[in-house]
PDB file of C-alpha atoms in Angstrom:
ATOM      1  CA  VAL E   1      52.026  43.308 260.831  1.00 84.00           C
ATOM      2  CA  GLU E   2      51.415  43.675 257.143  1.00 88.00           C
ATOM      3  CA  ILE E   3      53.859  42.304 254.607  1.00 82.00           C
ATOM      4  CA  GLU E   4      54.614  44.777 251.875  1.00 79.00           C
ATOM      5  CA  ARG E   5      55.735  42.993 248.725  1.00 81.00           C
ATOM      6  CA  TYR E   6      57.988  44.488 246.107  1.00 80.00           C
ATOM      7  CA  THR E   7      59.313  43.488 242.732  1.00 84.00           C
ATOM      8  CA  ALA E   8      62.940  43.646 241.752  1.00 86.00           C
ATOM      9  CA  LYS E   9      63.436  46.260 239.065  1.00 87.00           C
ATOM     10  CA  ALA E  10      64.799  44.320 236.106  1.00 82.00           C
ATOM     11  CA  ASP E  11      65.701  47.392 234.043  1.00 89.00           C
ATOM     12  CA  SER E  12      67.187  49.583 236.769  1.00 93.00           C
ATOM     13  CA  ALA E  13      69.524  52.324 235.567  1.00 93.00           C
ATOM     14  CA  ILE E  14      71.717  52.104 238.667  1.00 97.00           C
ATOM     15  CA  ASP E  15      73.526  49.550 240.809  1.00 98.00           C
ATOM     16  CA  CYS E  16      73.898  49.186 244.575  1.00 98.00           C
ATOM     17  CA  PHE E  17      77.053  47.722 246.132  1.00 98.00           C
ATOM     18  CA  TYR E  18      76.502  46.551 249.717  1.00 98.00           C
ATOM     19  CA  VAL E  19      78.981  45.718 252.475  1.00 98.00           C
ATOM     20  CA  TYR E  20      77.148  44.085 255.373  1.00 98.00           C
ATOM     21  CA  PRO E  21      77.675  44.600 259.131  1.00 98.00           C
ATOM     22  CA  THR E  22      79.412  42.351 261.650  1.00 97.00           C
ATOM     23  CA  VAL E  23      77.389  39.139 261.573  1.00 97.00           C
ATOM     24  CA  SER E  24      79.780  36.232 261.086  1.00 97.00           C
ATOM     25  CA  LEU E  25      79.549  33.511 263.718  1.00 96.00           C
ATOM     26  CA  ASP E  26      82.692  31.750 262.483  1.00 96.00           C
ATOM     27  CA  GLN E  27      84.888  30.730 265.426  1.00 95.00           C
ATOM     28  CA  THR E  28      88.021  32.380 264.004  1.00 95.00           C
ATOM     29  CA  PRO E  29      89.032  36.071 264.291  1.00 95.00           C
ATOM     30  CA  ASN E  30      88.173  36.613 260.616  1.00 97.00           C
ATOM     31  CA  SER E  31      85.353  34.927 258.744  1.00 97.00           C
ATOM     32  CA  ASP E  32      85.914  32.706 255.759  1.00 97.00           C
ATOM     33  CA  LEU E  33      84.534  33.359 252.294  1.00 96.00           C
ATOM     34  CA  LYS E  34      81.693  30.833 252.602  1.00 96.00           C
ATOM     35  CA  PRO E  35      78.337  32.541 253.135  1.00 96.00           C
ATOM     36  CA  GLY E  36      76.744  31.259 256.326  1.00 96.00           C
ATOM     37  CA  PRO E  37      73.093  31.632 257.267  1.00 97.00           C
ATOM     38  CA  GLU E  38      73.885  34.876 259.121  1.00 97.00           C
ATOM     39  CA  GLU E  39      75.428  36.556 256.053  1.00 97.00           C
ATOM     40  CA  LEU E  40      72.573  35.409 253.837  1.00 97.00           C
ATOM     41  CA  ALA E  41      69.981  36.590 256.370  1.00 97.00           C
ATOM     42  CA  VAL E  42      71.450  40.083 256.756  1.00 97.00           C
ATOM     43  CA  VAL E  43      71.607  40.560 252.985  1.00 96.00           C
ATOM     44  CA  ARG E  44      67.944  39.551 252.738  1.00 93.00           C
ATOM     45  CA  ALA E  45      66.872  41.690 255.706  1.00 94.00           C
ATOM     46  CA  GLN E  46      68.867  44.855 255.011  1.00 95.00           C
ATOM     47  CA  PHE E  47      69.683  44.909 251.326  1.00 96.00           C
ATOM     48  CA  ALA E  48      67.268  42.873 249.206  1.00 94.00           C
ATOM     49  CA  ARG E  49      64.677  45.644 249.246  1.00 93.00           C
ATOM     50  CA  PHE E  50      67.108  47.939 247.411  1.00 96.00           C
ATOM     51  CA  GLY E  51      66.437  45.624 244.450  1.00 95.00           C
ATOM     52  CA  SER E  52      63.260  47.593 243.781  1.00 94.00           C
ATOM     53  CA  GLN E  53      65.509  50.456 242.644  1.00 94.00           C
ATOM     54  CA  CYS E  54      68.878  49.002 241.604  1.00 96.00           C
ATOM     55  CA  ARG E  55      70.820  45.930 240.558  1.00 96.00           C
ATOM     56  CA  LEU E  56      72.314  44.328 243.664  1.00 97.00           C
ATOM     57  CA  PHE E  57      75.930  43.427 244.398  1.00 98.00           C
ATOM     58  CA  ALA E  58      76.897  42.114 247.847  1.00 98.00           C
ATOM     59  CA  PRO E  59      80.366  40.571 248.006  1.00 98.00           C
ATOM     60  CA  MET E  60      81.478  38.163 250.714  1.00 98.00           C
ATOM     61  CA  TYR E  61      84.425  39.412 252.733  1.00 98.00           C
ATOM     62  CA  ARG E  62      86.580  38.090 255.551  1.00 98.00           C
ATOM     63  CA  GLN E  63      85.192  40.401 258.179  1.00 97.00           C
ATOM     64  CA  VAL E  64      86.150  40.526 261.842  1.00 96.00           C
ATOM     65  CA  THR E  65      83.783  38.005 263.428  1.00 96.00           C
ATOM     66  CA  LEU E  66      81.361  38.376 266.309  1.00 94.00           C
ATOM     67  CA  THR E  67      83.411  35.671 268.033  1.00 93.00           C
ATOM     68  CA  SER E  68      86.493  37.900 267.893  1.00 93.00           C
ATOM     69  CA  LEU E  69      84.618  41.027 268.998  1.00 90.00           C
ATOM     70  CA  ARG E  70      83.024  39.225 271.958  1.00 91.00           C
ATOM     71  CA  ALA E  71      86.387  37.777 273.025  1.00 89.00           C
ATOM     72  CA  SER E  72      87.952  41.238 272.822  1.00 87.00           C
ATOM     73  CA  LEU E  73      85.170  42.730 274.958  1.00 86.00           C
ATOM     74  CA  ALA E  74      85.792  39.974 277.532  1.00 89.00           C
ATOM     75  CA  GLY E  75      89.449  41.020 277.704  1.00 88.00           C
ATOM     76  CA  MET E  76      90.830  38.117 275.691  1.00 89.00           C
ATOM     77  CA  MET E  77      93.489  38.752 273.098  1.00 85.00           C
ATOM     78  CA  THR E  78      92.282  38.190 269.555  1.00 86.00           C
ATOM     79  CA  MET E  79      94.205  38.916 266.405  1.00 90.00           C
ATOM     80  CA  PRO E  80      91.742  39.707 263.606  1.00 92.00           C
ATOM     81  CA  ASP E  81      93.219  41.083 260.400  1.00 94.00           C
ATOM     82  CA  ARG E  82      91.095  44.056 259.301  1.00 93.00           C
ATOM     83  CA  ALA E  83      93.105  44.334 256.083  1.00 97.00           C
ATOM     84  CA  LEU E  84      91.746  40.940 254.938  1.00 97.00           C
ATOM     85  CA  GLY E  85      88.175  42.209 254.841  1.00 97.00           C
ATOM     86  CA  TYR E  86      89.094  45.498 253.203  1.00 98.00           C
ATOM     87  CA  ASN E  87      91.188  43.774 250.533  1.00 98.00           C
ATOM     88  CA  ASP E  88      88.322  41.371 249.766  1.00 98.00           C
ATOM     89  CA  VAL E  89      85.927  44.276 249.267  1.00 98.00           C
ATOM     90  CA  LEU E  90      88.502  46.218 247.236  1.00 98.00           C
ATOM     91  CA  ALA E  91      88.996  43.209 244.939  1.00 98.00           C
ATOM     92  CA  ALA E  92      85.207  42.772 244.604  1.00 98.00           C
ATOM     93  CA  TRP E  93      84.787  46.501 243.857  1.00 98.00           C
ATOM     94  CA  ARG E  94      87.449  46.447 241.152  1.00 98.00           C
ATOM     95  CA  HIS E  95      85.974  43.260 239.665  1.00 98.00           C
ATOM     96  CA  TYR E  96      82.519  44.851 239.686  1.00 98.00           C
ATOM     97  CA  LEU E  97      83.807  47.991 237.930  1.00 98.00           C
ATOM     98  CA  GLU E  98      85.673  45.984 235.297  1.00 98.00           C
ATOM     99  CA  HIS E  99      83.059  43.318 234.571  1.00 98.00           C
ATOM    100  CA  ASP E 100      79.618  44.466 235.716  1.00 97.00           C
ATOM    101  CA  ASN E 101      79.323  48.253 235.948  1.00 97.00           C
ATOM    102  CA  LYS E 102      79.432  49.217 232.249  1.00 95.00           C
ATOM    103  CA  GLY E 103      79.258  52.945 233.075  1.00 96.00           C
ATOM    104  CA  ARG E 104      76.180  52.703 235.308  1.00 96.00           C
ATOM    105  CA  GLY E 105      75.629  54.868 238.367  1.00 97.00           C
ATOM    106  CA  VAL E 106      76.325  53.147 241.675  1.00 98.00           C
ATOM    107  CA  VAL E 107      75.245  53.670 245.276  1.00 98.00           C
ATOM    108  CA  LEU E 108      77.533  52.268 247.966  1.00 98.00           C
ATOM    109  CA  VAL E 109      75.586  50.914 250.947  1.00 98.00           C
ATOM    110  CA  GLY E 110      77.222  49.828 254.186  1.00 98.00           C
ATOM    111  CA  HIS E 111      76.262  49.125 257.758  1.00 97.00           C
ATOM    112  CA  SER E 112      78.539  49.120 260.820  1.00 96.00           C
ATOM    113  CA  GLN E 113      81.759  47.242 259.978  1.00 97.00           C
ATOM    114  CA  GLY E 114      80.669  47.361 256.330  1.00 97.00           C
ATOM    115  CA  SER E 115      80.408  51.162 256.486  1.00 97.00           C
ATOM    116  CA  GLY E 116      83.906  51.361 257.920  1.00 97.00           C
ATOM    117  CA  VAL E 117      85.204  49.232 255.068  1.00 98.00           C
ATOM    118  CA  LEU E 118      83.351  51.400 252.529  1.00 98.00           C
ATOM    119  CA  ALA E 119      84.721  54.600 254.114  1.00 97.00           C
ATOM    120  CA  GLN E 120      88.211  53.209 253.549  1.00 98.00           C
ATOM    121  CA  LEU E 121      87.283  52.233 249.975  1.00 98.00           C
ATOM    122  CA  ILE E 122      85.885  55.702 249.267  1.00 98.00           C
ATOM    123  CA  THR E 123      89.026  57.317 250.706  1.00 97.00           C
ATOM    124  CA  ASN E 124      91.361  55.162 248.634  1.00 97.00           C
ATOM    125  CA  GLU E 125      89.400  54.795 245.393  1.00 97.00           C
ATOM    126  CA  LEU E 126      86.914  57.670 245.002  1.00 97.00           C
ATOM    127  CA  ASP E 127      88.011  60.644 247.122  1.00 97.00           C
ATOM    128  CA  LYS E 128      89.675  62.561 244.300  1.00 95.00           C
ATOM    129  CA  PRO E 129      89.379  66.233 243.251  1.00 93.00           C
ATOM    130  CA  GLU E 130      87.312  65.077 240.268  1.00 94.00           C
ATOM    131  CA  LEU E 131      84.758  62.550 241.520  1.00 92.00           C
ATOM    132  CA  ASP E 132      83.952  59.479 239.446  1.00 94.00           C
ATOM    133  CA  SER E 133      80.754  60.344 237.571  1.00 94.00           C
ATOM    134  CA  ARG E 134      79.356  56.861 238.285  1.00 96.00           C
ATOM    135  CA  PHE E 135      79.372  57.488 242.052  1.00 97.00           C
ATOM    136  CA  ILE E 136      75.832  58.500 243.038  1.00 97.00           C
ATOM    137  CA  ALA E 137      76.073  58.308 246.821  1.00 97.00           C
ATOM    138  CA  GLY E 138      77.454  56.432 249.775  1.00 97.00           C
ATOM    139  CA  LEU E 139      75.016  55.376 252.509  1.00 97.00           C
ATOM    140  CA  LEU E 140      77.280  54.805 255.505  1.00 97.00           C
ATOM    141  CA  ILE E 141      75.036  53.579 258.290  1.00 96.00           C
ATOM    142  CA  GLY E 142      76.381  53.045 261.791  1.00 94.00           C
ATOM    143  CA  THR E 143      79.765  54.697 261.444  1.00 93.00           C
ATOM    144  CA  ASN E 144      81.253  58.144 262.000  1.00 92.00           C
ATOM    145  CA  VAL E 145      82.104  60.575 259.232  1.00 93.00           C
ATOM    146  CA  THR E 146      83.802  63.803 260.242  1.00 92.00           C
ATOM    147  CA  VAL E 147      83.847  67.163 258.454  1.00 92.00           C
ATOM    148  CA  LYS E 148      85.377  70.542 259.196  1.00 90.00           C
ATOM    149  CA  LYS E 149      83.153  72.675 261.376  1.00 91.00           C
ATOM    150  CA  GLY E 150      80.688  74.580 259.213  1.00 90.00           C
ATOM    151  CA  ASP E 151      81.629  72.631 256.076  1.00 92.00           C
ATOM    152  CA  VAL E 152      80.592  69.416 254.300  1.00 92.00           C
ATOM    153  CA  VAL E 153      84.112  68.146 253.450  1.00 92.00           C
ATOM    154  CA  GLY E 154      87.541  68.132 254.993  1.00 92.00           C
ATOM    155  CA  GLY E 155      87.541  65.429 257.611  1.00 93.00           C
ATOM    156  CA  THR E 156      87.048  61.783 256.763  1.00 95.00           C
ATOM    157  CA  PHE E 157      86.955  62.709 253.078  1.00 96.00           C
ATOM    158  CA  LYS E 158      88.825  65.537 251.382  1.00 95.00           C
ATOM    159  CA  ASN E 159      86.615  65.838 248.303  1.00 96.00           C
ATOM    160  CA  VAL E 160      83.475  63.736 248.819  1.00 96.00           C
ATOM    161  CA  PRO E 161      80.912  65.928 250.601  1.00 95.00           C
ATOM    162  CA  LEU E 162      78.048  65.065 252.906  1.00 95.00           C
ATOM    163  CA  CYS E 163      74.728  65.142 251.057  1.00 93.00           C
ATOM    164  CA  ARG E 164      72.663  68.293 251.540  1.00 91.00           C
ATOM    165  CA  SER E 165      69.664  67.235 249.440  1.00 89.00           C
ATOM    166  CA  ASN E 166      68.135  64.180 247.750  1.00 87.00           C
ATOM    167  CA  GLU E 167      69.051  65.577 244.335  1.00 87.00           C
ATOM    168  CA  GLN E 168      72.768  65.894 245.079  1.00 91.00           C
ATOM    169  CA  LEU E 169      75.069  63.310 243.474  1.00 93.00           C
ATOM    170  CA  GLY E 170      78.492  62.076 244.544  1.00 94.00           C
ATOM    171  CA  CYS E 171      77.948  62.580 248.264  1.00 93.00           C
ATOM    172  CA  ILE E 172      77.738  60.733 251.576  1.00 92.00           C
ATOM    173  CA  VAL E 173      74.626  60.041 253.649  1.00 92.00           C
ATOM    174  CA  VAL E 174      75.229  59.051 257.275  1.00 84.00           C
ATOM    175  CA  TYR E 175      72.775  57.619 259.811  1.00 76.00           C
TER     176      TYR E 175
END
């Protein structure tokens, strides 16, 4: 295995806003807002490399924990509050726009639970007939995005299309 080093791009023209996947090992249905080793590790493993192209923003959020998901799969009743996590990300997004964005382009990056939260954010904040010119793309990894058959919009999002090329702006990439 060869380690490929990179340098963070200090003068990047764009930002990346990342919402991480389900990783919290907190013993409650929702995580707290204190970054544990698992949150820090996933940001380093999945998102840090984006720093070679953009300024990085990765807010903490009170996600549904692995503890809660495992208990649910075992048939135990858990009561996570999905709105907590979404509202944390929404508040972080609005704070970022007001204090940090300064008109820069932004790529939204999510994985798994984070992609679901970002899909909700895009629906509520960006999915308008006239798209926000700062929105470059949404990378929604590990979630489903629907569209009308034969089209690129009209399912999950009414106005934000799936990307058809690398040059297209204001669109969604799914993996």
